[in-house]
CSV table of C-alpha atoms in Angstrom, one decimal:
chain,number,residue,atom,x,y,z
A,1,UNK,CA,0.0,0.0,0.0
A,2,UNK,CA,1.3,3.4,-1.0
A,3,UNK,CA,2.2,5.8,1.8
A,4,UNK,CA,0.4,9.2,1.4
A,5,UNK,CA,2.4,12.3,2.2
A,6,UNK,CA,1.4,15.9,2.2
A,7,UNK,CA,4.2,18.6,2.4
A,8,UNK,CA,3.1,21.9,3.8
A,9,UNK,CA,4.5,25.4,3.5
A,10,UNK,CA,3.1,28.9,3.6
A,11,UNK,CA,3.0,29.7,-0.2
A,12,UNK,CA,3.5,26.3,-1.7
A,13,UNK,CA,5.8,28.0,-4.2
A,14,UNK,CA,9.3,26.9,-3.2
A,15,UNK,CA,10.3,24.6,-0.3
A,16,UNK,CA,7.3,22.3,-0.3
A,17,UNK,CA,7.4,22.1,-4.1
A,18,UNK,CA,11.1,21.1,-4.0
A,19,UNK,CA,10.4,18.5,-1.2
A,20,UNK,CA,7.5,17.1,-3.3
A,21,UNK,CA,9.7,16.8,-6.3
A,22,UNK,CA,12.5,15.0,-4.4
A,23,UNK,CA,10.0,12.6,-2.6
A,24,UNK,CA,8.5,11.6,-6.0
A,25,UNK,CA,12.0,11.2,-7.4
A,26,UNK,CA,13.3,9.1,-4.5
A,27,UNK,CA,10.4,6.6,-4.4
A,28,UNK,CA,7.8,6.2,-7.1
A,29,UNK,CA,5.6,4.2,-4.7
A,30,UNK,CA,5.0,7.3,-2.5
A,31,UNK,CA,1.8,9.3,-3.1
A,32,UNK,CA,3.0,12.8,-2.6
A,33,UNK,CA,1.2,16.2,-2.5
A,34,UNK,CA,2.2,19.7,-1.5
A,35,UNK,CA,0.1,22.6,-0.4
A,36,UNK,CA,0.2,26.0,1.3
A,37,UNK,CA,-1.6,27.7,4.1
A,38,UNK,CA,-1.6,30.9,1.9
A,39,UNK,CA,-0.8,29.6,-1.6
A,40,UNK,CA,1.1,31.9,-4.0
A,41,UNK,CA,0.1,32.5,-7.6
A,42,UNK,CA,2.8,30.3,-9.1
A,43,UNK,CA,5.8,28.2,-8.3
A,44,UNK,CA,8.9,30.3,-7.7
A,45,UNK,CA,11.0,30.3,-10.9
A,46,UNK,CA,14.3,30.1,-9.0
A,47,UNK,CA,13.0,26.9,-7.3
A,48,UNK,CA,12.1,25.5,-10.7
A,49,UNK,CA,15.6,26.4,-12.0
A,50,UNK,CA,17.3,24.9,-8.9
A,51,UNK,CA,15.4,21.6,-9.2
A,52,UNK,CA,16.1,21.5,-13.0
A,53,UNK,CA,19.8,21.6,-12.2
A,54,UNK,CA,19.5,18.3,-10.4
A,55,UNK,CA,17.3,16.7,-13.1
A,56,UNK,CA,13.8,17.2,-11.5
A,57,UNK,CA,11.2,19.1,-13.4
A,58,UNK,CA,8.6,20.9,-11.2
A,59,UNK,CA,7.8,23.5,-13.9
A,60,UNK,CA,4.2,22.1,-14.3
A,61,UNK,CA,3.5,22.2,-10.6
A,62,UNK,CA,1.2,24.9,-9.2
A,63,UNK,CA,0.5,26.1,-5.7
A,64,UNK,CA,-2.5,24.5,-4.0
A,65,UNK,CA,-4.4,25.4,-0.8
A,66,UNK,CA,-4.2,23.0,2.2
A,67,UNK,CA,-7.9,23.4,2.4
A,68,UNK,CA,-8.5,21.0,-0.4
A,69,UNK,CA,-6.8,18.2,1.6
A,70,UNK,CA,-8.4,18.7,5.0
A,71,UNK,CA,-10.8,15.7,4.5
A,72,UNK,CA,-8.1,13.4,3.2
A,73,UNK,CA,-6.1,10.8,5.2
A,74,UNK,CA,-2.3,10.9,5.2
A,75,UNK,CA,0.5,8.8,6.6
A,76,UNK,CA,2.6,11.9,7.0
A,77,UNK,CA,1.8,15.6,7.0
A,78,UNK,CA,5.2,17.4,7.0
A,79,UNK,CA,5.6,21.1,7.5
A,80,UNK,CA,8.8,22.6,6.0
A,81,UNK,CA,8.5,26.2,7.3
A,82,UNK,CA,7.8,27.5,10.8
A,83,UNK,CA,4.8,29.6,9.7
A,84,UNK,CA,3.0,26.5,8.3
A,85,UNK,CA,3.8,24.6,11.4
A,86,UNK,CA,2.2,27.3,13.6
A,87,UNK,CA,-0.8,27.8,11.3
A,88,UNK,CA,-1.3,24.2,10.2
A,89,UNK,CA,-5.1,23.5,10.2
A,90,UNK,CA,-6.8,20.6,11.9
A,91,UNK,CA,-7.3,17.7,9.5
A,92,UNK,CA,-10.6,16.0,9.5
A,93,UNK,CA,-9.1,13.0,7.7
A,94,UNK,CA,-6.8,10.6,9.5
A,95,UNK,CA,-3.2,11.8,9.8
A,96,UNK,CA,-0.9,9.2,11.3
A,97,UNK,CA,2.2,11.4,11.7
A,98,UNK,CA,2.8,15.1,11.9
A,99,UNK,CA,6.4,16.1,11.3
A,100,UNK,CA,8.3,19.3,11.0
A,101,UNK,CA,11.4,19.5,8.9
A,102,UNK,CA,12.2,23.2,8.7
A,103,UNK,CA,14.3,25.0,6.2
A,104,UNK,CA,15.3,28.6,5.5
A,105,UNK,CA,13.1,30.5,3.0
A,106,UNK,CA,15.2,31.0,-0.1
A,107,UNK,CA,12.6,33.5,-1.4
A,108,UNK,CA,13.9,35.9,1.2
A,109,UNK,CA,17.2,36.2,-0.7
A,110,UNK,CA,17.6,39.4,-2.5
A,111,UNK,CA,19.8,40.6,-5.4
A,112,UNK,CA,20.6,39.4,-8.9
A,113,UNK,CA,20.0,35.9,-10.1
A,114,UNK,CA,23.7,35.2,-9.6
A,115,UNK,CA,23.4,36.3,-6.0
A,116,UNK,CA,20.2,34.5,-5.1
A,117,UNK,CA,20.7,31.2,-6.9
A,118,UNK,CA,23.4,30.0,-4.4
A,119,UNK,CA,20.8,30.4,-1.6
A,120,UNK,CA,18.2,28.3,-3.6
A,121,UNK,CA,20.9,25.6,-4.2
A,122,UNK,CA,21.8,25.4,-0.6
A,123,UNK,CA,18.2,25.1,0.6
A,124,UNK,CA,17.5,22.6,-2.3
A,125,UNK,CA,20.5,20.5,-1.2
A,126,UNK,CA,19.4,20.6,2.5
A,127,UNK,CA,15.8,19.5,1.4
A,128,UNK,CA,17.3,16.7,-0.6
A,129,UNK,CA,19.5,15.5,2.3
A,130,UNK,CA,16.7,15.6,4.9
A,131,UNK,CA,14.1,13.9,2.8
A,132,UNK,CA,16.5,11.2,1.7
A,133,UNK,CA,16.9,10.4,5.5
A,134,UNK,CA,13.1,10.6,5.9
A,135,UNK,CA,12.5,8.1,3.0
A,136,UNK,CA,15.1,5.7,4.4
A,137,UNK,CA,13.4,5.8,7.9
A,138,UNK,CA,9.9,5.1,6.5
A,139,UNK,CA,11.1,2.3,4.3
A,140,UNK,CA,12.5,0.4,7.4
């Protein structure tokens, strides 16, 4: 039976989208979704670019509201930003595990593309590392 995972952030435009991309890449048998407590209009283009650099295409993804998942059941609901952790709504569906795996918000980086992309790469690599550990733990 597939494990169902929801990754939550505030805007669902960056960290949660990258985490969703990595989880789907690591294990095709996971059923992975991402959402935001206050969804943005689109996925952050720097996040798309950072993921493309490691061979994962999230360019067709779009931000979704957590509200559309409140009646669903999940094995894991994982918040990746402190704001989402603090404002995470109560799920009506069964949630077996709530986890928080927090990361800096690369969208706070300012400057030229050459100045902000290293921040996106660092956060991307941290997300990759932490979610690789997570997948190994749930597979055991």
